[in-house]
Amino acid sequence: MLFKQQALLRQKLFVLGSLAIGSLLYLATRVGSLDRPQPICPIEGRSGSHIPEQIPLRTLQFKRGLLHELRKGNATTEQIQLHNLVQQLPQAIIIGVRKGGTRALLEMLNLHPAVVKASQEVHFFDNDPSYAKGIEWYRGKMPFSHPHQITIEKSPAYFITEEVPERIFKMNSSIKLLLIVREPTTRAVSDYTQVLEGKERKNKTYYKFEKLAIDPNTCEVNTKYKAVRTSIYTKHLEKWLKYFPVEQFHIVDGDRLITDPLPELQLVEQFLNLPPRISQYNLYFNATRGFYCLRFNIVFNKCLAGSKGRIHPDVDPSVVTKLRKFFHPFNQKFYQIIGRTFNWP
């Protein structure tokens, strides 16, 4: 009798163990399928531009694995050749604007499996010594990627540097150009805040924003102040339009990218002829940080650096009003050129 009870007990334990193992195997398979990118449709690009035609299934593994080793300098030549990885010139460039949200835009676009980003600002086209090193030096600053991926770099100074449009045109006359903008007065204050923080780290004093933005002799807006000049978007864009048609630009609403990023990212996907892959799953609001963070998969999340989202100093309301009135006609002309309006006062 005891022997039969022991045998029955062993049989039940075997069945329970089998069920447990089966459940674990199912979960492992399910997690793997969630983390694994799905095949996407071929991309139709216009002639003359290098647009990916198909994204291999292992793209994300490359980006999170081998490409990470390449950035650290740990991958071998054999690995590079085996996976057919190359350093490509960028097919799209985020040209600006400073304090418009260029870093956030680049990191969010990197959620897309067809996009590979240059981690650092290269400053090739706006820096004469770097530009003199030639286009192959520039290529060497680009990340390794699969031939079907798009390489994107961002250097915000490009937008306001006079020589840059012609230099980029000589490299690739059909390149796609991304410009992210914010409400001009807010952007100018943000620009000032970054400089102020740098001064404070060095225990240096700095003028108040009001003293820099308003000419004390005329009591008018000081257009010699760089933070003000940068926010006159139409003045800079007109220089670019001497070389590129407006259709090669996509203007991103930097204010909306902060509060509701997905619609803006979907518009960029369309502009770059990419299939829609970025979803609400990839973006989650971090209440502590006060802005959206990125979810690449169920394991890997990323928030922007702590220096992003600085608290702006209080600015005299009369100065804010004067600046907004000054920027208004330039904004109207900017809207006409790009065919899009923003909710700017």
XYZ file of C-alpha atoms in Angstrom, residues 8-206:
199
model
C 1.363 7.784 -7.258
C 3.075 10.720 -5.566
C 6.078 10.450 -7.921
C 3.719 10.371 -10.906
C 1.942 13.555 -9.749
C 5.261 15.334 -9.157
C 6.396 14.336 -12.660
C 3.211 15.768 -14.222
C 3.506 19.025 -12.229
C 7.181 19.351 -13.149
C 6.389 18.836 -16.833
C 3.714 21.513 -16.703
C 6.071 23.960 -14.979
C 8.833 23.365 -17.530
C 6.340 23.757 -20.376
C 5.137 27.062 -18.951
C 8.687 28.373 -18.622
C 9.481 27.380 -22.189
C 6.342 29.161 -23.424
C 7.234 32.335 -21.515
C 10.793 32.276 -22.829
C 9.510 31.896 -26.364
C 6.948 34.666 -25.853
C 9.510 37.096 -24.429
C 11.841 36.335 -27.303
C 9.127 37.086 -29.833
C 8.292 40.381 -28.143
C 11.926 41.447 -28.245
C 12.485 40.292 -31.803
C 11.845 42.840 -34.574
C 9.294 41.858 -37.191
C 9.988 41.912 -40.927
C 8.893 45.127 -42.581
C 7.770 46.059 -46.041
C 10.163 47.276 -48.739
C 10.672 51.036 -48.743
C 10.144 53.017 -51.889
C 12.590 55.889 -52.138
C 13.051 58.408 -54.863
C 15.915 57.955 -57.262
C 19.239 59.397 -56.194
C 18.654 58.979 -52.472
C 19.903 56.023 -50.472
C 16.817 54.674 -48.728
C 16.690 51.182 -47.231
C 14.713 48.602 -49.193
C 14.359 45.955 -46.497
C 15.326 45.678 -42.844
C 16.732 42.267 -41.863
C 15.205 40.537 -38.864
C 18.382 40.847 -36.846
C 18.704 44.617 -37.138
C 17.954 45.293 -33.486
C 20.395 42.598 -32.384
C 23.069 44.345 -34.438
C 22.213 47.701 -32.886
C 22.224 46.468 -29.313
C 25.016 43.905 -29.650
C 27.663 44.053 -32.336
C 27.230 47.770 -33.007
C 27.742 48.427 -29.301
C 31.013 46.502 -29.470
C 32.027 48.486 -32.542
C 31.516 51.753 -30.697
C 33.773 50.462 -27.926
C 36.333 49.298 -30.485
C 36.004 45.643 -29.461
C 34.652 44.138 -32.691
C 37.066 42.412 -35.053
C 37.489 42.977 -38.781
C 36.140 39.475 -39.338
C 32.935 40.336 -37.443
C 32.490 43.493 -39.498
C 32.925 41.605 -42.764
C 30.771 38.686 -41.648
C 27.790 40.904 -40.904
C 28.372 43.160 -43.925
C 28.623 46.299 -41.784
C 29.804 49.612 -43.212
C 30.299 53.238 -42.224
C 27.915 55.244 -44.363
C 27.686 58.970 -44.957
C 24.452 60.283 -43.402
C 21.329 60.106 -45.521
C 19.640 62.627 -43.206
C 21.031 65.348 -40.947
C 19.428 67.160 -38.031
C 20.771 70.638 -38.796
C 19.306 72.408 -35.755
C 18.168 74.348 -34.031
C 20.223 74.694 -30.847
C 18.014 74.153 -27.765
C 15.183 73.091 -30.030
C 15.299 69.436 -28.990
C 17.895 68.011 -31.378
C 19.219 65.414 -28.916
C 15.724 64.244 -27.977
C 14.784 63.940 -31.655
C 17.902 61.948 -32.509
C 17.482 59.550 -29.578
C 13.798 59.017 -30.347
C 14.468 58.319 -34.025
C 17.033 55.762 -32.915
C 14.089 53.691 -31.653
C 13.455 52.794 -35.289
C 15.323 49.634 -36.374
C 16.215 51.216 -39.728
C 17.995 54.175 -38.086
C 21.561 54.316 -36.786
C 22.765 57.512 -35.112
C 26.117 59.185 -34.712
C 26.470 59.392 -30.931
C 28.448 62.640 -30.850
C 28.015 65.953 -32.648
C 30.576 65.757 -35.441
C 30.711 69.476 -36.389
C 32.241 68.604 -39.753
C 30.570 71.189 -41.959
C 30.746 74.132 -39.527
C 34.368 73.653 -38.421
C 37.024 74.644 -40.958
C 39.863 72.436 -39.584
C 37.549 69.406 -39.499
C 36.150 70.138 -42.954
C 39.686 70.370 -44.333
C 40.260 66.739 -43.282
C 37.935 65.621 -46.046
C 34.836 63.536 -46.563
C 36.484 60.211 -45.672
C 37.427 61.608 -42.271
C 33.755 62.505 -41.856
C 32.689 59.009 -42.898
C 35.035 57.600 -40.276
C 33.075 59.473 -37.613
C 29.869 57.700 -38.586
C 28.678 54.546 -36.768
C 28.885 51.094 -38.342
C 25.567 50.021 -39.792
C 23.877 47.492 -42.018
C 23.701 48.715 -45.647
C 19.906 48.868 -45.426
C 19.928 51.250 -42.462
C 19.856 55.048 -42.506
C 22.648 56.927 -40.740
C 21.658 60.222 -39.085
C 23.890 62.790 -37.408
C 23.036 66.037 -35.678
C 25.033 69.209 -35.178
C 22.767 72.163 -34.232
C 25.321 74.786 -35.256
C 24.864 73.753 -38.888
C 21.622 75.731 -39.172
C 23.147 79.125 -38.368
C 26.608 78.700 -39.960
C 26.809 80.411 -43.344
C 29.170 77.962 -45.089
C 27.266 74.805 -44.155
C 24.449 74.690 -46.753
C 26.862 74.776 -49.693
C 29.179 72.223 -48.091
C 26.377 69.746 -47.437
C 25.027 70.320 -50.958
C 28.415 69.379 -52.412
C 28.356 66.130 -50.432
C 24.777 65.151 -51.306
C 22.364 67.462 -53.107
C 19.394 65.156 -52.362
C 20.023 64.685 -48.624
C 17.068 64.993 -46.249
C 17.285 67.792 -43.697
C 15.548 67.825 -40.320
C 15.025 71.064 -38.425
C 13.436 71.052 -34.976
C 12.201 74.394 -33.624
C 10.562 75.718 -30.482
C 8.695 78.914 -29.707
C 11.459 81.500 -30.353
C 11.380 83.308 -27.002
C 11.319 80.037 -25.043
C 14.221 78.756 -27.151
C 16.239 81.948 -26.499
C 15.706 81.652 -22.731
C 16.709 77.978 -22.878
C 19.849 78.951 -24.785
C 20.685 81.508 -22.118
C 20.008 78.982 -19.338
C 22.539 76.513 -20.740
C 25.246 79.182 -20.943
C 24.363 80.423 -17.451
C 24.728 76.932 -16.018
C 28.156 76.602 -17.613
C 29.249 79.896 -16.062
C 27.988 78.881 -12.638
C 29.900 75.588 -12.782
C 33.063 77.654 -13.220
C 32.039 80.056 -10.412
C 31.716 82.889 -12.913
C 29.083 85.608 -12.935
C 26.842 86.294 -15.908
